[in-house]
Tab-separated table of C-alpha atoms in Angstrom:
chain	number	residue	atom	x	y	z
A	26	MET	CA	36.711	172.632	84.854
A	27	GLY	CA	33.255	173.841	85.908
A	28	LYS	CA	31.644	170.743	84.348
A	29	ILE	CA	34.014	168.422	86.226
A	30	LYS	CA	33.163	170.166	89.495
A	31	SER	CA	29.443	169.874	88.690
A	32	ARG	CA	29.755	166.124	88.039
A	33	ARG	CA	31.597	165.673	91.317
A	34	ARG	CA	28.900	167.604	93.146
A	35	ASN	CA	26.198	165.409	91.610
A	36	MET	CA	28.095	162.263	92.578
A	37	VAL	CA	28.570	163.483	96.156
A	38	PHE	CA	24.839	164.282	96.336
A	39	ARG	CA	23.895	160.736	95.331
A	40	LEU	CA	26.369	159.157	97.734
A	41	CYS	CA	25.059	161.310	100.586
A	42	ILE	CA	21.470	160.207	99.869
A	43	TYR	CA	22.575	156.565	99.995
A	44	ALA	CA	24.516	157.127	103.216
A	45	GLU	CA	21.684	159.005	104.953
A	46	VAL	CA	18.998	156.467	104.080
A	47	ILE	CA	21.135	153.434	104.987
A	48	ALA	CA	22.226	155.062	108.264
A	49	GLY	CA	18.601	155.925	109.089
A	50	THR	CA	17.531	152.349	108.376
A	51	ILE	CA	20.247	150.893	110.598
A	52	ILE	CA	19.446	153.297	113.464
A	53	GLY	CA	15.707	152.625	113.202
A	54	CYS	CA	16.151	148.851	113.084
A	55	CYS	CA	18.536	148.899	116.061
A	56	LEU	CA	16.116	151.031	118.092
A	57	CYS	CA	13.382	148.476	117.358
A	58	GLY	CA	15.672	145.636	118.455
A	59	MET	CA	15.661	143.854	115.095
A	60	GLY	CA	18.044	141.009	114.379
A	61	PHE	CA	20.924	141.080	111.920
A	62	ILE	CA	18.984	139.309	109.136
A	63	ASP	CA	16.025	141.709	109.478
A	64	ILE	CA	18.378	144.697	109.350
A	65	LEU	CA	19.985	143.395	106.145
A	66	ARG	CA	16.567	142.793	104.596
A	67	ASN	CA	15.408	146.307	105.427
A	68	ILE	CA	18.650	147.836	104.131
A	69	THR	CA	18.091	145.974	100.842
A	70	ILE	CA	14.551	147.375	100.575
A	71	SER	CA	15.817	150.883	101.360
A	72	ILE	CA	18.584	150.623	98.752
A	73	THR	CA	15.973	149.629	96.149
A	74	GLY	CA	14.037	152.790	96.971
A	75	ILE	CA	17.185	154.920	96.794
A	76	MET	CA	18.082	153.462	93.398
A	77	VAL	CA	14.732	154.596	91.988
A	78	PHE	CA	15.189	158.028	93.588
A	79	VAL	CA	18.753	158.427	92.305
A	80	TYR	CA	17.770	157.182	88.837
A	81	TYR	CA	14.996	159.786	88.667
A	82	TYR	CA	17.327	162.543	89.814
A	83	GLY	CA	20.010	161.410	87.360
A	84	MET	CA	17.744	161.518	84.285
A	85	ARG	CA	18.353	164.083	81.526
A	86	GLY	CA	21.879	164.899	82.562
A	87	SER	CA	21.048	165.107	86.285
A	88	ARG	CA	18.609	167.956	85.602
A	89	MET	CA	16.811	167.437	88.920
A	90	VAL	CA	20.041	167.513	90.934
A	91	LYS	CA	21.233	170.658	89.146
A	92	SER	CA	17.915	172.412	89.803
A	93	ILE	CA	18.339	172.127	93.591
A	94	LEU	CA	19.102	175.608	94.919
A	95	SER	CA	21.184	174.315	97.820
A	96	GLN	CA	22.243	170.684	98.004
A	97	GLN	CA	23.579	171.257	101.527
A	98	VAL	CA	20.180	172.429	102.813
A	99	PHE	CA	18.384	169.596	101.009
A	100	LEU	CA	20.734	166.945	102.397
A	101	ALA	CA	20.718	168.394	105.919
A	102	SER	CA	16.913	168.491	106.126
A	103	PHE	CA	16.677	165.003	104.601
A	104	ALA	CA	19.142	163.679	107.208
A	105	VAL	CA	17.040	165.152	110.033
A	106	SER	CA	13.854	163.604	108.624
A	107	ASN	CA	15.577	160.228	108.253
A	108	LEU	CA	16.577	160.385	111.907
A	109	LEU	CA	13.027	161.294	112.947
A	110	VAL	CA	11.653	158.418	110.864
A	111	ALA	CA	14.068	156.093	112.657
A	112	PHE	CA	12.383	156.979	115.971
A	113	THR	CA	8.868	156.211	114.663
A	114	GLY	CA	9.598	152.567	115.325
A	115	ILE	CA	9.641	153.137	119.091
A	116	CYS	CA	7.437	156.220	119.532
A	117	ASP	CA	4.767	158.179	117.686
A	118	THR	CA	6.322	161.373	116.349
A	119	GLY	CA	3.222	162.611	114.524
A	120	THR	CA	3.916	164.390	111.233
A	121	ILE	CA	7.163	166.114	112.250
A	122	TRP	CA	9.233	163.530	110.370
A	123	MET	CA	8.051	165.262	107.172
A	124	ALA	CA	10.336	168.231	107.946
A	125	ALA	CA	12.403	167.617	104.801
A	126	VAL	CA	9.219	167.742	102.700
A	127	ALA	CA	8.358	171.130	104.215
A	128	VAL	CA	11.856	172.479	103.489
A	129	ALA	CA	11.926	171.093	99.934
A	130	ALA	CA	8.443	172.458	99.148
A	131	ALA	CA	9.320	175.967	100.368
A	132	ARG	CA	12.776	176.075	98.802
A	133	GLU	CA	12.891	173.721	95.825
A	134	GLY	CA	9.296	173.264	94.655
A	135	MET	CA	6.677	170.536	94.517
A	136	GLY	CA	8.645	168.052	92.385
A	137	HIS	CA	11.512	167.792	94.854
A	138	ALA	CA	9.136	167.767	97.837
A	139	VAL	CA	7.023	164.877	96.496
A	140	SER	CA	10.131	162.844	95.596
A	141	CYS	CA	11.499	163.423	99.071
A	142	HIS	CA	8.178	162.410	100.662
A	143	LEU	CA	7.935	159.157	98.701
A	144	LEU	CA	11.421	158.101	99.796
A	145	LEU	CA	10.648	159.016	103.417
A	146	MET	CA	7.381	157.067	103.209
A	147	LEU	CA	9.327	153.993	102.127
A	148	GLN	CA	11.628	154.486	105.111
A	149	TYR	CA	8.581	154.791	107.378
A	150	LEU	CA	7.115	151.529	106.048
A	151	VAL	CA	10.443	149.728	106.479
A	152	ILE	CA	11.111	150.899	110.040
A	153	SER	CA	7.624	151.242	111.564
A	154	ALA	CA	6.528	147.687	110.961
A	155	GLY	CA	3.559	147.934	113.358
A	156	ALA	CA	2.276	151.181	111.910
A	157	ALA	CA	2.842	149.872	108.400
A	158	GLU	CA	0.231	147.200	109.037
A	159	ASP	CA	-2.399	149.916	109.603
A	160	THR	CA	-3.641	150.899	106.146
A	161	LYS	CA	-5.365	154.005	107.498
A	162	ILE	CA	-2.125	155.376	108.928
A	163	ILE	CA	-0.291	154.731	105.656
A	164	ILE	CA	-2.954	156.520	103.603
A	165	PHE	CA	-3.095	159.360	106.145
A	166	TYR	CA	0.640	160.082	105.985
A	167	ALA	CA	0.906	159.497	102.227
A	168	VAL	CA	-1.908	161.933	101.389
A	169	LEU	CA	-0.873	164.493	104.012
A	170	GLY	CA	2.723	164.629	102.756
A	171	ILE	CA	1.631	165.237	99.162
A	172	LEU	CA	-0.811	167.926	100.322
A	173	LEU	CA	1.990	169.565	102.319
A	174	ALA	CA	4.157	169.621	99.191
A	175	LEU	CA	1.300	171.071	97.124
A	176	VAL	CA	0.143	173.736	99.596
A	177	VAL	CA	3.585	175.044	100.595
A	178	SER	CA	5.094	175.012	97.100
A	179	GLU	CA	2.284	177.284	95.834
A	180	ILE	CA	2.866	180.000	98.449
A	181	LYS	CA	4.206	183.140	96.755
A	182	LYS	CA	3.707	185.698	99.543
A	183	GLN	CA	4.612	185.509	103.215
A	184	ARG	CA	1.148	186.456	104.501
A	185	LEU	CA	-0.329	183.390	102.758
A	186	PHE	CA	1.314	181.116	105.333
A	187	ILE	CA	-1.504	181.948	107.755
A	188	TYR	CA	-4.082	180.713	105.250
A	189	ALA	CA	-1.885	177.706	104.450
A	190	ALA	CA	-1.772	176.764	108.135
A	191	VAL	CA	-5.564	176.920	108.408
A	192	ILE	CA	-6.016	174.901	105.200
A	193	PHE	CA	-3.428	172.267	106.100
A	194	ILE	CA	-4.671	171.706	109.651
A	195	SER	CA	-8.258	171.556	108.354
A	196	LEU	CA	-7.218	168.966	105.774
A	197	THR	CA	-5.536	166.948	108.523
A	198	LEU	CA	-8.803	166.902	110.471
A	199	VAL	CA	-10.902	166.042	107.402
A	200	ILE	CA	-8.624	163.189	106.314
A	201	ALA	CA	-8.572	161.813	109.853
A	202	ILE	CA	-12.394	161.883	110.077
A	203	VAL	CA	-12.826	160.272	106.641
A	204	LEU	CA	-10.372	157.471	107.430
A	205	ASN	CA	-11.807	156.844	110.909
A	206	GLY	CA	-15.357	156.818	109.584
A	207	SER	CA	-16.884	158.948	112.349
A	208	LEU	CA	-16.245	161.867	114.684
A	209	LYS	CA	-16.481	159.551	117.707
A	210	GLU	CA	-13.717	157.251	116.529
A	211	THR	CA	-11.611	160.266	115.582
A	212	TRP	CA	-12.126	161.689	119.088
A	213	ASP	CA	-11.155	158.361	120.620
A	214	ASN	CA	-7.829	158.668	118.759
A	215	ARG	CA	-7.428	162.331	119.694
A	216	GLY	CA	-3.952	161.803	121.168
A	217	PHE	CA	-2.586	160.852	117.764
A	218	LEU	CA	-4.551	163.636	116.083
A	219	PHE	CA	-3.255	166.293	118.484
A	220	ARG	CA	0.323	165.157	117.890
A	221	CYS	CA	-0.250	165.451	114.154
A	222	ILE	CA	-1.716	168.958	114.487
A	223	LEU	CA	1.261	170.044	116.592
A	224	GLY	CA	3.453	168.491	113.909
A	225	ASP	CA	1.537	170.450	111.258
A	226	ILE	CA	2.226	173.698	113.107
A	227	ALA	CA	5.905	172.795	113.334
A	228	LEU	CA	6.021	171.892	109.617
A	229	LEU	CA	4.392	175.182	108.571
A	230	THR	CA	6.816	177.062	110.834
A	231	ILE	CA	9.749	175.272	109.207
A	232	SER	CA	8.323	176.134	105.779
A	233	TRP	CA	7.917	179.795	106.743
A	234	VAL	CA	11.500	180.066	108.025
A	235	THR	CA	12.791	178.345	104.863
A	236	TYR	CA	10.733	180.701	102.699
A	237	ARG	CA	12.132	183.754	104.498
A	238	LEU	CA	15.706	182.543	104.077
A	239	ARG	CA	15.118	181.760	100.389
A	240	LYS	CA	13.703	185.225	99.767
A	241	LYS	CA	16.660	186.804	101.526
A	242	SER	CA	19.061	184.724	99.432
A	243	ALA	CA	17.223	185.686	96.242
A	244	GLY	CA	17.442	189.356	97.262
A	245	ASN	CA	21.202	188.987	97.782
A	246	LYS	CA	21.606	187.440	94.323
A	247	LYS	CA	19.631	190.273	92.758
A	248	ALA	CA	21.741	192.863	94.569
A	249	LEU	CA	24.934	191.061	93.556
A	250	PHE	CA	23.838	190.991	89.915
A	251	ALA	CA	23.238	194.756	90.006
A	252	LEU	CA	26.600	195.415	91.672
A	253	ALA	CA	28.346	193.300	89.015
A	254	SER	CA	27.288	195.781	86.336
A	255	THR	CA	29.460	198.642	85.107
A	256	ASP	CA	26.312	200.777	85.103
A	257	HIS	CA	26.035	200.560	88.894
A	258	GLU	CA	26.229	203.868	90.740
A	259	LEU	CA	29.377	202.874	92.644
A	260	MET	CA	31.266	201.950	89.467
A	261	GLN	CA	30.284	205.291	87.967
A	262	ARG	CA	31.538	207.055	91.092
A	263	ILE	CA	34.868	205.237	90.783
A	264	LYS	CA	35.061	206.325	87.143
A	265	LYS	CA	34.346	209.930	88.107
A	266	TYR	CA	36.949	209.808	90.890
A	267	SER	CA	39.790	208.328	88.826
A	268	GLU	CA	39.889	207.035	85.251
A	269	SER	CA	42.974	204.901	85.994
A	270	LEU	CA	41.364	203.334	89.085
A	271	TYR	CA	38.231	202.664	87.053
A	272	LYS	CA	40.161	200.901	84.278
A	273	HIS	CA	42.077	198.811	86.821
A	274	SER	CA	38.880	197.878	88.663
A	275	LEU	CA	37.128	197.082	85.381
A	276	ARG	CA	39.886	194.713	84.256
A	277	THR	CA	40.139	193.086	87.687
A	278	GLY	CA	36.381	192.528	87.893
A	279	ASN	CA	36.038	191.185	84.362
A	280	LEU	CA	39.008	188.845	84.685
A	281	SER	CA	37.911	187.609	88.131
A	282	GLY	CA	34.415	186.905	86.789
A	283	MET	CA	35.816	185.017	83.798
A	284	ALA	CA	38.060	182.927	86.055
A	285	ALA	CA	35.196	182.183	88.453
A	286	GLU	CA	32.958	181.061	85.596
A	287	PHE	CA	35.742	178.818	84.274
A	288	ALA	CA	36.377	177.266	87.700
A	289	GLY	CA	32.705	176.841	88.654
A	290	TYR	CA	32.558	179.516	91.356
A	291	SER	CA	30.245	182.541	91.641
A	292	LYS	CA	30.848	184.721	88.590
A	293	ASN	CA	28.917	187.756	89.858
A	294	LEU	CA	30.520	187.605	93.305
A	295	ALA	CA	34.042	187.506	91.851
A	296	ARG	CA	33.206	190.178	89.280
A	297	ALA	CA	31.699	192.564	91.833
A	298	GLY	CA	34.538	191.894	94.274
A	299	GLY	CA	37.042	192.761	91.565
A	300	PHE	CA	35.172	195.951	90.705
A	301	TYR	CA	35.168	197.235	94.275
A	302	HIS	CA	38.341	195.812	95.826
A	303	LYS	CA	39.820	199.327	95.902
A	304	ALA	CA	36.581	201.330	96.049
A	305	GLY	CA	37.500	202.775	99.466
A	306	ARG	CA	39.858	205.164	97.669
A	307	ILE	CA	36.951	207.330	96.479
A	308	TYR	CA	36.744	208.738	100.018
A	309	GLY	CA	40.280	210.132	99.905
A	310	ASN	CA	43.419	209.266	101.843
A	311	GLY	CA	41.917	208.932	105.320
A	312	ASP	CA	41.207	205.704	107.185
A	313	TYR	CA	40.965	203.202	104.298
A	314	LYS	CA	39.418	200.484	106.450
A	315	GLU	CA	36.715	202.880	107.625
A	316	ALA	CA	36.136	204.011	104.023
A	317	CYS	CA	35.528	200.397	102.936
A	318	SER	CA	33.112	199.838	105.824
A	319	ARG	CA	31.269	202.994	104.804
A	320	ILE	CA	30.911	201.763	101.215
A	321	ILE	CA	29.654	198.347	102.374
A	322	LYS	CA	26.906	200.011	104.419
A	323	GLU	CA	26.076	202.783	101.955
A	324	PHE	CA	25.576	200.425	99.017
A	325	ALA	CA	24.126	197.525	101.050
A	326	PHE	CA	26.662	194.919	99.948
A	327	PRO	CA	25.447	191.307	100.359
A	328	ILE	CA	27.308	189.524	103.155
A	329	GLN	CA	29.468	187.442	100.756
A	330	LEU	CA	30.672	190.548	98.937
A	331	ALA	CA	31.179	192.457	102.193
A	332	ASP	CA	33.364	189.584	103.463
A	333	ILE	CA	35.523	189.696	100.329
A	334	ILE	CA	36.034	193.465	100.583
A	335	LYS	CA	36.964	193.109	104.267
A	336	GLN	CA	39.436	190.333	103.394
A	337	GLN	CA	41.068	192.594	100.817
A	338	VAL	CA	41.624	195.173	103.568
A	339	GLU	CA	42.446	192.969	106.574
A	340	VAL	CA	44.069	189.798	105.168
A	341	PRO	CA	44.870	190.460	101.478
A	342	GLU	CA	47.582	187.768	101.431
A	343	LYS	CA	45.353	185.018	102.862
A	344	PRO	CA	41.936	184.985	101.120
A	345	HIS	CA	39.276	182.835	102.770
A	346	SER	CA	37.169	181.965	99.718
A	347	PRO	CA	37.802	180.884	96.116
A	348	GLU	CA	36.339	184.129	94.760
A	349	ALA	CA	38.570	186.235	97.026
A	350	ALA	CA	41.594	184.243	95.821
A	351	LEU	CA	40.681	184.872	92.185
A	352	ILE	CA	40.369	188.607	92.865
A	353	MET	CA	43.797	188.548	94.531
A	354	LEU	CA	45.313	186.808	91.495
A	355	SER	CA	43.594	189.070	88.970
A	356	ASP	CA	44.608	192.201	90.878
A	357	SER	CA	48.240	191.055	91.131
A	358	ILE	CA	48.522	190.093	87.458
A	359	ILE	CA	46.859	193.276	86.196
A	360	SER	CA	48.891	195.471	88.567
A	361	MET	CA	52.132	193.934	87.267
A	362	ASP	CA	50.954	194.326	83.683
A	363	GLU	CA	50.132	198.000	84.290
A	364	TYR	CA	53.457	198.614	86.027
A	365	PHE	CA	55.566	197.093	83.248
A	366	CYS	CA	53.525	198.906	80.582
A	367	LYS	CA	54.130	202.184	82.417
A	368	THR	CA	57.883	201.571	82.651
A	369	GLY	CA	58.126	200.414	79.021
A	370	LYS	CA	59.306	196.895	79.912
A	371	ARG	CA	56.133	194.958	79.127
A	372	GLU	CA	57.043	193.885	75.580
A	373	GLY	CA	60.075	192.016	76.844
A	374	ILE	CA	58.084	189.918	79.305
A	375	PRO	CA	56.026	186.988	77.929
A	376	ASP	CA	52.487	186.611	79.272
A	377	GLU	CA	53.256	183.139	80.599
A	378	LYS	CA	56.290	184.350	82.543
A	379	LEU	CA	54.326	187.187	84.162
A	380	VAL	CA	51.415	184.937	85.190
A	381	ARG	CA	53.668	182.154	86.480
A	382	SER	CA	55.670	184.614	88.577
A	383	VAL	CA	52.477	185.774	90.288
A	384	PHE	CA	51.273	182.222	90.934
A	385	ASN	CA	54.662	181.043	92.196
A	386	SER	CA	54.914	184.039	94.509
A	387	ARG	CA	51.444	183.392	95.934
A	388	LEU	CA	52.176	179.679	96.374
A	389	ALA	CA	55.420	180.490	98.206
A	390	LYS	CA	53.521	182.800	100.573
A	391	GLY	CA	50.820	180.194	101.204
A	392	SER	CA	48.144	182.546	99.863
A	393	PHE	CA	45.910	179.649	98.759
A	394	ASP	CA	46.021	177.774	102.070
A	395	ASN	CA	42.616	179.015	103.296
A	396	SER	CA	40.982	179.693	99.941
A	397	GLY	CA	39.406	176.285	99.328
A	398	ILE	CA	41.252	175.873	96.007
A	399	ASP	CA	43.312	172.676	95.736
A	400	LYS	CA	46.608	172.222	93.876
A	401	GLU	CA	44.988	170.583	90.838
A	402	HIS	CA	42.656	173.549	90.346
A	403	ILE	CA	45.507	176.012	90.876
A	404	GLU	CA	47.361	174.459	87.922
A	405	LYS	CA	44.269	174.712	85.712
A	406	LEU	CA	43.695	178.306	86.806
A	407	MET	CA	47.283	179.172	85.931
A	408	ASP	CA	46.720	177.933	82.378
A	409	PHE	CA	43.476	179.899	82.228
A	410	TYR	CA	45.171	183.144	83.267
A	411	ILE	CA	48.014	182.622	80.800
A	412	ASN	CA	45.500	182.312	77.958
A	413	ASN	CA	42.955	184.918	79.054
A	414	ALA	CA	44.414	187.541	81.406
A	415	PHE	CA	45.409	189.985	78.672
A	416	LYS	CA	42.498	189.621	76.260
A	417	GLU	CA	40.665	192.751	75.143
A	418	GLU	CA	37.330	191.618	76.629
A	419	THR	CA	38.738	192.179	80.109
A	420	ARG	CA	38.788	195.892	79.262
A	421	GLU	CA	35.220	196.044	77.938
A	422	GLU	CA	32.736	198.005	80.031
A	423	HIS	CA	29.772	195.753	79.349
A	424	TYR	CA	31.529	192.398	79.123
A	425	LEU	CA	29.408	189.665	80.778
């Protein structure tokens, strides 16, 4: 199921690239007042470029697509750059149209940034027909984009962005002087140069913001990984508070993580959410909602995990994410299993009957309506729970 979802994601990524480039070409050509035949010709050229790009990204089992940290961020930044390139046909935008290169370099690495730049350069040549006739401009943008990808992708510490800005702006000046042949000619074209330097500052700012967000995201993943361990301090506190609560939380977390891995969702998020969905109980029988808020702050839960814990308290019947829905299912199935074992009735109830009763009850209540899980996936998840919900590994302390 996870592989099917991955293939769909890869297909959607390719289709979005095609759509963004073709839309950018049409907008740019219309802004330049081109005729229908010229627009078709330019679309054909753009599609040729996209085919090379998509072929490269589809090689070795779509390894390049899978290595993208966030396809949404990549596609969004690429769409913005395509729109900016479209306007180069009617006005000089400097280097700001390389925004997607800056984002890709800071977030994805040099390989993605260079690929992105080459496709944007093709778009620039197609749309900016006048500028495309100036070899110096073409070389200037081509070299500058690759240097941007190289400089930004090698930044490992935040303070190095200051040095990167100095280096990149200096390189812009040097390349401009070399291509113009003299300082005088460069000064005569100072309007263009100033726009490029302002664009450089904007590009480095975009890179810095992207870097900060990536680091924050990486920190959240690291924290989530730690929280998804049975050795975490909070899990040990639950164990000390109540052995029965610990066993229930352990089974819920393990089963939720297994289901998330099967369905292609975040394993660690579902696992940690299952571990701590009832953690507020360690603070006694007072205000449970306040106890959960206290735990979220005390143990610095990442925002995704904090949202799941809040959903379990505020809207337990209507989860708002796939992981929260899996935790709800795992908790319900394990709670019923524990109840029937306690009353001595468990042997008379088949696993399939127990699981189906939980799913049917949740479907009748509309519990999946806001979860982002469609009917086809619900059926596959039901089969998964029937076959895996009562396995011994769900009870193991160090099951991963």
